[in-house]
mmCIF file of C-alpha atoms and ligand atoms in Angstrom:
data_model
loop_
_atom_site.group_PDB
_atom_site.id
_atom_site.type_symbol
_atom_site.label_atom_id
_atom_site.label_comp_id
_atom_site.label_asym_id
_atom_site.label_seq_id
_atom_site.Cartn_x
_atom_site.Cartn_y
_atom_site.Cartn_z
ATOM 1 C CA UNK A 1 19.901 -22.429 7.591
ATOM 2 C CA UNK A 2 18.737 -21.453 3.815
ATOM 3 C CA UNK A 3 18.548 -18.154 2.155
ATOM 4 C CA UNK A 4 16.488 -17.074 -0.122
ATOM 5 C CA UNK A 5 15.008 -13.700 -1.629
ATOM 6 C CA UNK A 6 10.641 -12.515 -0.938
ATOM 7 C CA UNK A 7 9.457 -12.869 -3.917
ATOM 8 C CA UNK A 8 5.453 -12.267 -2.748
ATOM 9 C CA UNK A 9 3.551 -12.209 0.209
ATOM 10 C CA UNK A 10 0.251 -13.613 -0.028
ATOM 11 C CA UNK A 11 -1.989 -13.732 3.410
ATOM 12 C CA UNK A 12 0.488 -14.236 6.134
ATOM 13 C CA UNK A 13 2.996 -16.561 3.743
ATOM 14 C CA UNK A 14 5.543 -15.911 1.743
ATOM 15 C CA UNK A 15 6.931 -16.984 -1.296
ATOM 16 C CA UNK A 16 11.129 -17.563 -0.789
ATOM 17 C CA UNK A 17 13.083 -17.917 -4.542
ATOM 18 C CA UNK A 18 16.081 -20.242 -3.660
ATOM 19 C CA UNK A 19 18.342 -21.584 -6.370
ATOM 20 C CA UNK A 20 16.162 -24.711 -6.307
ATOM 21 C CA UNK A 21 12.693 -23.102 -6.932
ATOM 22 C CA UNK A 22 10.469 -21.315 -4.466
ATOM 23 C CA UNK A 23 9.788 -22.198 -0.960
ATOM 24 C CA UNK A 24 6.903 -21.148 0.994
ATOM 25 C CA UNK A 25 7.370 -19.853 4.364
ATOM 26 C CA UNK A 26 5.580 -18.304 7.700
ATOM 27 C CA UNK A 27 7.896 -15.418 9.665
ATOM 28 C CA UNK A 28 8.644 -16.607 13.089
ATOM 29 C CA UNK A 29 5.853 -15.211 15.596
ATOM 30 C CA UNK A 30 8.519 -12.901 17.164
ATOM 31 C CA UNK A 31 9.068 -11.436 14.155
ATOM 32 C CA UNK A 32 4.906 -9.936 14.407
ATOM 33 C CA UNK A 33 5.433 -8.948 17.848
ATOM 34 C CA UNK A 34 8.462 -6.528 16.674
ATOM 35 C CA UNK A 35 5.995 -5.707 13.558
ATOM 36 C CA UNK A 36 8.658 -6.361 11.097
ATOM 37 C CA UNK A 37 7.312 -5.469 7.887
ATOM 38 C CA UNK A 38 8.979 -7.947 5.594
ATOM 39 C CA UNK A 39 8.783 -6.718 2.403
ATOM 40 C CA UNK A 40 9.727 -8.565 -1.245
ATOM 41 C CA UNK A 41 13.086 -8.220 -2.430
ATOM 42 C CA UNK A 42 14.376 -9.185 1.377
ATOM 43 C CA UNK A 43 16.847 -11.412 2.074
ATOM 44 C CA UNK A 44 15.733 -14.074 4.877
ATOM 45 C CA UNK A 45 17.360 -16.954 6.148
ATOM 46 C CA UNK A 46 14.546 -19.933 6.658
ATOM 47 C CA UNK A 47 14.605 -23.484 8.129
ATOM 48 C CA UNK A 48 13.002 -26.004 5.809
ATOM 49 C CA UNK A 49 10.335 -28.185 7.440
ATOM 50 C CA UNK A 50 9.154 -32.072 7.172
ATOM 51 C CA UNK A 51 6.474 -30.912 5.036
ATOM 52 C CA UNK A 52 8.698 -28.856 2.608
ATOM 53 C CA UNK A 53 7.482 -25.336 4.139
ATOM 54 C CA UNK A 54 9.607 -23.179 6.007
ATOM 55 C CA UNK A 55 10.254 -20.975 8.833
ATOM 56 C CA UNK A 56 11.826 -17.233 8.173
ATOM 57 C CA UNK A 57 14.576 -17.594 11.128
ATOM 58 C CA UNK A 58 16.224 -14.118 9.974
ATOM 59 C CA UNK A 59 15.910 -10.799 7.583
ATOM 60 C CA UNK A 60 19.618 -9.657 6.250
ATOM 61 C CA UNK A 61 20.078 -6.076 6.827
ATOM 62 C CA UNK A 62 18.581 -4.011 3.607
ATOM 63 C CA UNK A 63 20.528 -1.809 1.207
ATOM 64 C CA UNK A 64 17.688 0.552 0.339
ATOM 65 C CA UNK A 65 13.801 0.095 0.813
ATOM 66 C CA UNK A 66 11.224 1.792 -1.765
ATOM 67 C CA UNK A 67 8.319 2.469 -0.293
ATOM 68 C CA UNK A 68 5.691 3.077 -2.804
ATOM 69 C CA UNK A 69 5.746 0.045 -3.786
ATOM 70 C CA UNK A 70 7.205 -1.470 -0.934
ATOM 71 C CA UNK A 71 10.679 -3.189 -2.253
ATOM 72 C CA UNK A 72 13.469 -3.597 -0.608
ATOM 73 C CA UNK A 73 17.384 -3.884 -1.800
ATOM 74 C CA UNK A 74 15.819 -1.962 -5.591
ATOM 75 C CA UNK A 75 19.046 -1.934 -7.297
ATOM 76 C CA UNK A 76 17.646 -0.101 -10.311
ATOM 77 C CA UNK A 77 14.258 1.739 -11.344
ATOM 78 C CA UNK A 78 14.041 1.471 -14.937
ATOM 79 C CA UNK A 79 11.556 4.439 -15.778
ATOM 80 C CA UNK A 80 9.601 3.664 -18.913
ATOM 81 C CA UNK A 81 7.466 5.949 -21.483
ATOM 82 C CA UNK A 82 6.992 5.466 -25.260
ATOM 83 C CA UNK A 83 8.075 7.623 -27.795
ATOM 84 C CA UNK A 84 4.386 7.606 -28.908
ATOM 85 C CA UNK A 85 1.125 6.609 -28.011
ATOM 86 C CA UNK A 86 0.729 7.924 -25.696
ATOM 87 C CA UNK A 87 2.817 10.666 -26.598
ATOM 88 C CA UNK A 88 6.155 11.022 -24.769
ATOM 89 C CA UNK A 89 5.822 14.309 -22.119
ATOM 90 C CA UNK A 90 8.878 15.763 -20.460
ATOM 91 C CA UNK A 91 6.794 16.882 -17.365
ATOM 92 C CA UNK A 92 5.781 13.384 -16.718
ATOM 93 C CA UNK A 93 8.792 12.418 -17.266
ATOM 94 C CA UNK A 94 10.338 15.052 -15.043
ATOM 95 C CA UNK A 95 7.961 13.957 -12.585
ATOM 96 C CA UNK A 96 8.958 10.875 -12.699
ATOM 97 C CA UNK A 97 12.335 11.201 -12.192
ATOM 98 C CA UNK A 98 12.019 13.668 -9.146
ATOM 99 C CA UNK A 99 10.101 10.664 -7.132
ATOM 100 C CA UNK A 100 12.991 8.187 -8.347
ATOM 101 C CA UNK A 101 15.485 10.989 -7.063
ATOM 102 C CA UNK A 102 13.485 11.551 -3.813
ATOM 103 C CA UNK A 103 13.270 7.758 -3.267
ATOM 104 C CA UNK A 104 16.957 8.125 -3.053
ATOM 105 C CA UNK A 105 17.211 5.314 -6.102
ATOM 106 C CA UNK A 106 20.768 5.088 -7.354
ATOM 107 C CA UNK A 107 20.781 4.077 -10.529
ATOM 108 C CA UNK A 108 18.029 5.530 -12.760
ATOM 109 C CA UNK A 109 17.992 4.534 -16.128
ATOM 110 C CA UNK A 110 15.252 5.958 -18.761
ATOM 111 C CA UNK A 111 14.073 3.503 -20.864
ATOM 112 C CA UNK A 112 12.001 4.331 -24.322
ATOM 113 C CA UNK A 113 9.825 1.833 -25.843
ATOM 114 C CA UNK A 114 7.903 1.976 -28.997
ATOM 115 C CA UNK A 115 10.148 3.815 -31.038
ATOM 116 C CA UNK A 116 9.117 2.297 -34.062
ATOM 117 C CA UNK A 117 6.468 4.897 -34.019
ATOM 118 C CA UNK A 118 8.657 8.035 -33.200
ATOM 119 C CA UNK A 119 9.660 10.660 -35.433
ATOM 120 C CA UNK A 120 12.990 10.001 -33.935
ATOM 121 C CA UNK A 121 14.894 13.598 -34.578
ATOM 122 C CA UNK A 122 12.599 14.773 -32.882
ATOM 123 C CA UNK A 123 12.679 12.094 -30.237
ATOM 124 C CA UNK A 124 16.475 13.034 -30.105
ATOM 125 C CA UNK A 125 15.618 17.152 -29.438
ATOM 126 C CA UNK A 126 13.000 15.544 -26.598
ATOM 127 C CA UNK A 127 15.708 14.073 -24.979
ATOM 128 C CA UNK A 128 18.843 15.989 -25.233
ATOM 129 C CA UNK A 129 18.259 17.756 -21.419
ATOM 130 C CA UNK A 130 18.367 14.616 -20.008
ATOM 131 C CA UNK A 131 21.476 13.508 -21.731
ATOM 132 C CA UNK A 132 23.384 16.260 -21.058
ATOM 133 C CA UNK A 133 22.550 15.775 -17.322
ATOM 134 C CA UNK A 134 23.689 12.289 -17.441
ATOM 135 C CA UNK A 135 20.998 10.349 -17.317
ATOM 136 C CA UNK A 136 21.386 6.760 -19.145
ATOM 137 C CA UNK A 137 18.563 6.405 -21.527
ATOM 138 C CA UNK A 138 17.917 3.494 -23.665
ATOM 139 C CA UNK A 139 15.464 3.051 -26.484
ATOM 140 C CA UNK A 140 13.341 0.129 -27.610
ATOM 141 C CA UNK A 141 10.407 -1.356 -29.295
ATOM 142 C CA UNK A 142 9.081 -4.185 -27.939
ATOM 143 C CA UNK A 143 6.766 -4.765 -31.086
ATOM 144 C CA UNK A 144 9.903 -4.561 -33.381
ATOM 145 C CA UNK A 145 12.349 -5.820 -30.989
ATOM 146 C CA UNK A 146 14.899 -3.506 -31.257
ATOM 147 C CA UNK A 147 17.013 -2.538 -28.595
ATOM 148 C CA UNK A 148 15.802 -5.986 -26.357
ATOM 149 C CA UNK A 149 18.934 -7.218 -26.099
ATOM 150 C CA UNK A 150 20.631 -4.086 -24.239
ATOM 151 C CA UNK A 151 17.857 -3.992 -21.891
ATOM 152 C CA UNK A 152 18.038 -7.475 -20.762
ATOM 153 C CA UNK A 153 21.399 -7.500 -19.897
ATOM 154 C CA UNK A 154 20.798 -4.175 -17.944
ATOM 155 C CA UNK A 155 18.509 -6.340 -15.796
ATOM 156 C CA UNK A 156 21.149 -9.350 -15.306
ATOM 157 C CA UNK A 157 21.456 -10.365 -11.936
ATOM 158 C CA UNK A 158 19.885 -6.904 -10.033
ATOM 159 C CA UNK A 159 16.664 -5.466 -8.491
ATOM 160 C CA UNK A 160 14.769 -3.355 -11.355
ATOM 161 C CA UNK A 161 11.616 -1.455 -11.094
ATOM 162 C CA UNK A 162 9.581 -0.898 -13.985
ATOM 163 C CA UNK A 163 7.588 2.516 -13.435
ATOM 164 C CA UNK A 164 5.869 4.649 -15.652
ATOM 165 C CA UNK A 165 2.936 5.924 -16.752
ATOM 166 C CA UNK A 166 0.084 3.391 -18.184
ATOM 167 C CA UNK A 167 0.022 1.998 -21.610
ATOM 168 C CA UNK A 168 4.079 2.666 -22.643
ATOM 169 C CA UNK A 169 4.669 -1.589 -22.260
ATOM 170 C CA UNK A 170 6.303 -2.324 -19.413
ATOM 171 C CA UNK A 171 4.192 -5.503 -19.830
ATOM 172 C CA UNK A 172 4.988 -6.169 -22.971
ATOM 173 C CA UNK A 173 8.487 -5.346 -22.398
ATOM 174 C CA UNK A 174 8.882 -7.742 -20.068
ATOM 175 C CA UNK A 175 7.075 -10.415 -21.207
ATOM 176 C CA UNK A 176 9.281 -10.227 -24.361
ATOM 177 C CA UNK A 177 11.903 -10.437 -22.013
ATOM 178 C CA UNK A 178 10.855 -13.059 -20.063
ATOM 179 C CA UNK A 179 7.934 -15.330 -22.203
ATOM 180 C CA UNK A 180 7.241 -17.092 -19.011
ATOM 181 C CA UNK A 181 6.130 -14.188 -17.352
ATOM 182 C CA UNK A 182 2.740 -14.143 -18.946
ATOM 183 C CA UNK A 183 1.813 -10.330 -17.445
ATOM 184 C CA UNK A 184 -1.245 -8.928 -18.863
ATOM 185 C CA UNK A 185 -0.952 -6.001 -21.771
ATOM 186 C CA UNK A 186 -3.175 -3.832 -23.297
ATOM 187 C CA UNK A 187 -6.521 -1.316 -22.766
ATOM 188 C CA UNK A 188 -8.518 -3.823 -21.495
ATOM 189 C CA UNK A 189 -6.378 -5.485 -18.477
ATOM 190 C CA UNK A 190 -5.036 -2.007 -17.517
ATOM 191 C CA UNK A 191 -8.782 -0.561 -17.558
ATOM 192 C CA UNK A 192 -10.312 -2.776 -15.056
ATOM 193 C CA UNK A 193 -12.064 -0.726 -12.765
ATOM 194 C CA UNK A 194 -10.287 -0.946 -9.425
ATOM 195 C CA UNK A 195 -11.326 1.063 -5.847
ATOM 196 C CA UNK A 196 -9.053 4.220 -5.674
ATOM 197 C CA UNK A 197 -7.897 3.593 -2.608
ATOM 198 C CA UNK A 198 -6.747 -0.352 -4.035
ATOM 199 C CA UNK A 199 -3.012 -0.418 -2.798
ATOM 200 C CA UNK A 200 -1.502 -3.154 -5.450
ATOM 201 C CA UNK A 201 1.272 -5.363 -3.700
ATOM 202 C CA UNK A 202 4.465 -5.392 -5.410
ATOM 203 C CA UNK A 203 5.720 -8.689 -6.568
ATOM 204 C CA UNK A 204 9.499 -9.646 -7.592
ATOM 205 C CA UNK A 205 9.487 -11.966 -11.180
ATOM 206 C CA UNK A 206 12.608 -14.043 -11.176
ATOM 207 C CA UNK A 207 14.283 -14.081 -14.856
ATOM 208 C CA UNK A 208 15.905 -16.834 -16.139
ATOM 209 C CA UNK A 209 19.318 -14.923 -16.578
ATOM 210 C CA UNK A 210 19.336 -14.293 -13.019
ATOM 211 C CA UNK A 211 18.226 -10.708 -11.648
ATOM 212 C CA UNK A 212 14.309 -9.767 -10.474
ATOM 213 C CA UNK A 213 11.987 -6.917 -12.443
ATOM 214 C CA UNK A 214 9.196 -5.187 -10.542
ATOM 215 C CA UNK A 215 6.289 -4.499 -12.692
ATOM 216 C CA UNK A 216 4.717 -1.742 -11.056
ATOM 217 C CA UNK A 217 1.663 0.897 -11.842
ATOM 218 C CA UNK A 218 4.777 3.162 -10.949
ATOM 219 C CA UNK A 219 4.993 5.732 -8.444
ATOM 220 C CA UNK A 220 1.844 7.470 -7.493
ATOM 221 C CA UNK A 221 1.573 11.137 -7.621
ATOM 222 C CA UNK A 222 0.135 11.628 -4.011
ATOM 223 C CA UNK A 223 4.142 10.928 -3.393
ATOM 224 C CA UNK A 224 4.675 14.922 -3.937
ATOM 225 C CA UNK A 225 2.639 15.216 -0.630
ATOM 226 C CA UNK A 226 5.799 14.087 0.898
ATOM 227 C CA UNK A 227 8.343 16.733 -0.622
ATOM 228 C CA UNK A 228 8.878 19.539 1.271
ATOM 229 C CA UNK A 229 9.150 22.777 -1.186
ATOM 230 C CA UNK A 230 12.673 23.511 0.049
ATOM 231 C CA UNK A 231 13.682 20.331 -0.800
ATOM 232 C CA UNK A 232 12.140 19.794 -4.226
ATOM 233 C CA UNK A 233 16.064 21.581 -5.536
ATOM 234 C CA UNK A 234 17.296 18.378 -4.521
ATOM 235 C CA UNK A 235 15.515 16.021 -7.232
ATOM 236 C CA UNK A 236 16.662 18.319 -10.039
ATOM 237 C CA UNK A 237 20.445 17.141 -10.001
ATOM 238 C CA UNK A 238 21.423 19.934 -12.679
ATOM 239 C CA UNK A 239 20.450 22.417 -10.060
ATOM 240 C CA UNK A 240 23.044 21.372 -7.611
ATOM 241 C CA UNK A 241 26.318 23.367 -8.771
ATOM 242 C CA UNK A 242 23.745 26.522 -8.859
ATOM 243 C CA UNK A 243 21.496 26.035 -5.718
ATOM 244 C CA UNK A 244 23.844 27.124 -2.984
ATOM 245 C CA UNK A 245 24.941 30.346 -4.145
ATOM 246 C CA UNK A 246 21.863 32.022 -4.500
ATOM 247 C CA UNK A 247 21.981 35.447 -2.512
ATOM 248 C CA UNK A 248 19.114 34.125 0.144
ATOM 249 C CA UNK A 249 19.861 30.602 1.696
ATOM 250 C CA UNK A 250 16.017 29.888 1.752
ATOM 251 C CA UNK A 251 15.905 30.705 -2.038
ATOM 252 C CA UNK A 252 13.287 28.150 -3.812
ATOM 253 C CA UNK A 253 14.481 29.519 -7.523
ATOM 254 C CA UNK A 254 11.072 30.890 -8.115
ATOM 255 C CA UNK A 255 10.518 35.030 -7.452
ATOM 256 C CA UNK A 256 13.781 35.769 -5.332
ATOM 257 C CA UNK A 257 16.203 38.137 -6.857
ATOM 258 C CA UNK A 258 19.709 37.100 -7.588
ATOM 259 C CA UNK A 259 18.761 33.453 -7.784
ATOM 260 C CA UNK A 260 22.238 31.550 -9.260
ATOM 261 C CA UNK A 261 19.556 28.690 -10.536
ATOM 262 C CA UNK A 262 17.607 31.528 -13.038
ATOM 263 C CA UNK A 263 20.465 32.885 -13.958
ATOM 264 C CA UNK A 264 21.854 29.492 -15.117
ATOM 265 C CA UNK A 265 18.835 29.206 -16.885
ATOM 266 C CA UNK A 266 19.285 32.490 -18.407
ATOM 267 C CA UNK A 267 23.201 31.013 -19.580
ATOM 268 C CA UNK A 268 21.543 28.347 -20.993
ATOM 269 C CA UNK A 269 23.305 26.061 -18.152
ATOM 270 C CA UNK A 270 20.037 24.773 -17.308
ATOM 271 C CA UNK A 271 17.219 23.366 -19.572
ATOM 272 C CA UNK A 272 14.584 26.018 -19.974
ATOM 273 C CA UNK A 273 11.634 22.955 -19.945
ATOM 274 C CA UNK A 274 13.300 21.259 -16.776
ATOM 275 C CA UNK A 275 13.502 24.947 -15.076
ATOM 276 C CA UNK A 276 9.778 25.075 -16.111
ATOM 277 C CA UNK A 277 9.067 21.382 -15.295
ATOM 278 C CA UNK A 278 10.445 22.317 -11.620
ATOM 279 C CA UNK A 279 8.591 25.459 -11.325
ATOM 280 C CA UNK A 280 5.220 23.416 -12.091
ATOM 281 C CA UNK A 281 6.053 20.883 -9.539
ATOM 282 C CA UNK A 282 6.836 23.846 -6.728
ATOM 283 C CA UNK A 283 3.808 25.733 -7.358
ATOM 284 C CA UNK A 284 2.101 22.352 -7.569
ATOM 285 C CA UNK A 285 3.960 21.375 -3.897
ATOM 286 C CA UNK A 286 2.539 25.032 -2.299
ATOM 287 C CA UNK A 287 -0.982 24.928 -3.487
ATOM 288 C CA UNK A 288 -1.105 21.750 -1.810
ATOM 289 C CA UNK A 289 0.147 22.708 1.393
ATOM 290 C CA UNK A 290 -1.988 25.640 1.614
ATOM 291 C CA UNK A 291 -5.285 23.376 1.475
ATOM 292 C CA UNK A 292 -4.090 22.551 5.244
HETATM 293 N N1 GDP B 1 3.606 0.135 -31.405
HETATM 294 C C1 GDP B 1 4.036 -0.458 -30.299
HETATM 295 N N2 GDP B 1 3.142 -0.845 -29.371
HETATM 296 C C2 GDP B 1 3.602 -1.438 -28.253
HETATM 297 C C3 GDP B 1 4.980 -1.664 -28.025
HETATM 298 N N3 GDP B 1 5.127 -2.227 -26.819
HETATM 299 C C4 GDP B 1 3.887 -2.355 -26.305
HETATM 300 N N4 GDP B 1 2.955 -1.892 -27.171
HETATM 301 C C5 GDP B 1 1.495 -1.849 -26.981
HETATM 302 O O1 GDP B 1 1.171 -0.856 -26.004
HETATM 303 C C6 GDP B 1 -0.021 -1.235 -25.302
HETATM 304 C C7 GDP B 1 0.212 -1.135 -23.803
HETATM 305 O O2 GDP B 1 1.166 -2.099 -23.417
HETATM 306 P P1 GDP B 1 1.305 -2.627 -21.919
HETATM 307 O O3 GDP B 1 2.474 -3.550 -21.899
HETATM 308 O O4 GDP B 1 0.009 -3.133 -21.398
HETATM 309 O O5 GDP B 1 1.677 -1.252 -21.168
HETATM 310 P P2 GDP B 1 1.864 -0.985 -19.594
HETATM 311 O O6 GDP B 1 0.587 -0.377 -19.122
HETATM 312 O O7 GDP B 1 2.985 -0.010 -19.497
HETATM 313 O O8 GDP B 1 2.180 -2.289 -18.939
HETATM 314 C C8 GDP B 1 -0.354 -2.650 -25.756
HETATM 315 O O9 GDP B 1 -1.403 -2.562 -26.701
HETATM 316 C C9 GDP B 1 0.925 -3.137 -26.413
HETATM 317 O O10 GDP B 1 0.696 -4.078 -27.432
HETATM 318 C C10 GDP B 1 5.912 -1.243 -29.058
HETATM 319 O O11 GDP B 1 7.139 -1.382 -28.967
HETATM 320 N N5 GDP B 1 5.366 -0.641 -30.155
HETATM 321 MG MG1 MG B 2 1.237 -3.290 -17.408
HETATM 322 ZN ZN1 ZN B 3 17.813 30.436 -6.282
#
């Protein structure tokens, strides 16, 4: 028996990366009848056949699956925005991490591209909250390749996941990282006019140096459907030495009196703009909920 990692899956085949190359495979039918959903980044152990195809015999048991995109054993999500153009904005970012928080995604590391273009004191002041709540942030331009080489060897032999919004150059960052990759940058390929509804499949791209990256359209925002409001604390992780000694156990750090979350706030404990950031995404959660 052989084992390889999913790389795609492409009508009902799938491509296997082996230390040889890439094998394609069909699941044994018993898998289907259990509905299995096999999803890239799965281990498999596969039978090689006369004609160089093989069989998927066996899934290893998962460390983590993402859902949105579907990926499993993500070792990393590697959330990327640009300093400018388009501007850098802590709610999106905010956002961003509270879906990489709720997707239970252990290591989150913020990554910064284009900062040839950033005014970067002020890039600094942007990003002090999240440094001081210990998030690992890295920053890059993938026009004047600076900061490249730290990336890459963030990306050595694990799982990543490339999110963010549109247009920071997770493309481009990759493809500098990778030349082979050949991904498509720029307005025009990220303006082609798909359905709405168009679910894009995740692929893993093997690197050279060993490790996969997920180029993904990043998380999409009808994710927040799935939060619950008394949960939303959770995703915040400065919140957590606070949130349970509010006066009321059902306290959401909004309008309740004697909240231990505002009055970290108040001490300066807590970010003012990621206290604000959470509020938006609460009221955000609860207008939502009311339209059932
Ligand atoms: N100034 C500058 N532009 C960049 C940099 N990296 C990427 N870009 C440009 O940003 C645009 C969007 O890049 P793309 O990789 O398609 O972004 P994606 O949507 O996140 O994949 C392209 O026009 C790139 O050439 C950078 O470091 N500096
Ligand atoms: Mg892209
Ligand atoms: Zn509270």
């Amino acid at each position: 028996m052989l084992t390889g990692v999913v790389l795609k899956a492409f009508n009902s085949f799938y491509y296997i990366k082996q230390e040889q190359g890439v094998t394609v495979c069909k699941l044994r039918g018993r898998f289907k009848q259990e509905r299995y959903s096999l999803a890239v980044g799965d281990r498999v152990e596969y039978d090689l056949l006369d004609d160089e195809t093989g069989i998927i015999e066996k899934i290893l048991p998962r460390q983590s699956v993402l859902k949105r995109p579907l990926v499993a054993n993500v070792d990393q999500v590697i959330l990327t925005f640009a300093a400018a153009s388009p501007n850098l904005h802590p709610l999106l970012l905010d956002r961003f991490l509270v879906l990489a928080e709720y997707s239970k995604l252990k290591n989150i590391l913020i990554c910064i591209n284009k900062i040839e273009l950033a005014d970067l004191v002020l890039l600094e002041k942007t990003l002090q909250p999240y440094y001081e709540i210990g998030y690992k942030i890295i920053k890059v331009s993938a026009k004047e390749n600076i900061g490249m080489l730290e990336l890459k060897n963030h990306l050595k032999d694990k799982i990543s996941v490339f999110a963010g919004p549109s247009g920071v150059g997770k493309s481009t960052l990759l493809n500098a990282i990778e030349p082979g990759l050949n991904l498509a940058t720029g307005v025009i390929s990220t303006k082609i006019k798909r359905g709405k509804h168009t679910t894009r499949v995740a692929e893993l791209l093997p690197l050279a140096q060993g490790g996969f990256v997920v180029d993904t359209p990043g998380f999409s925002s009808t994710e927040f459907d799935y939060i619950q409001k008394t949960d939303l604390e959770d995703y915040f992780v400065e919140f957590r030495p606070y949130m349970d000694t509010c006066k009321y156990n059902t306290c959401i750090h909004d309008v309740e009196p004697a909240c231990s979350v505002k009055q970290a706030v108040l001490d300066k404990k807590i970010s003012q703009v990621r206290y604000d950031a959470y509020l938006n995404i609460l009221h955000e959660i609860q207008s939502k909920k009311k339209g059932f």
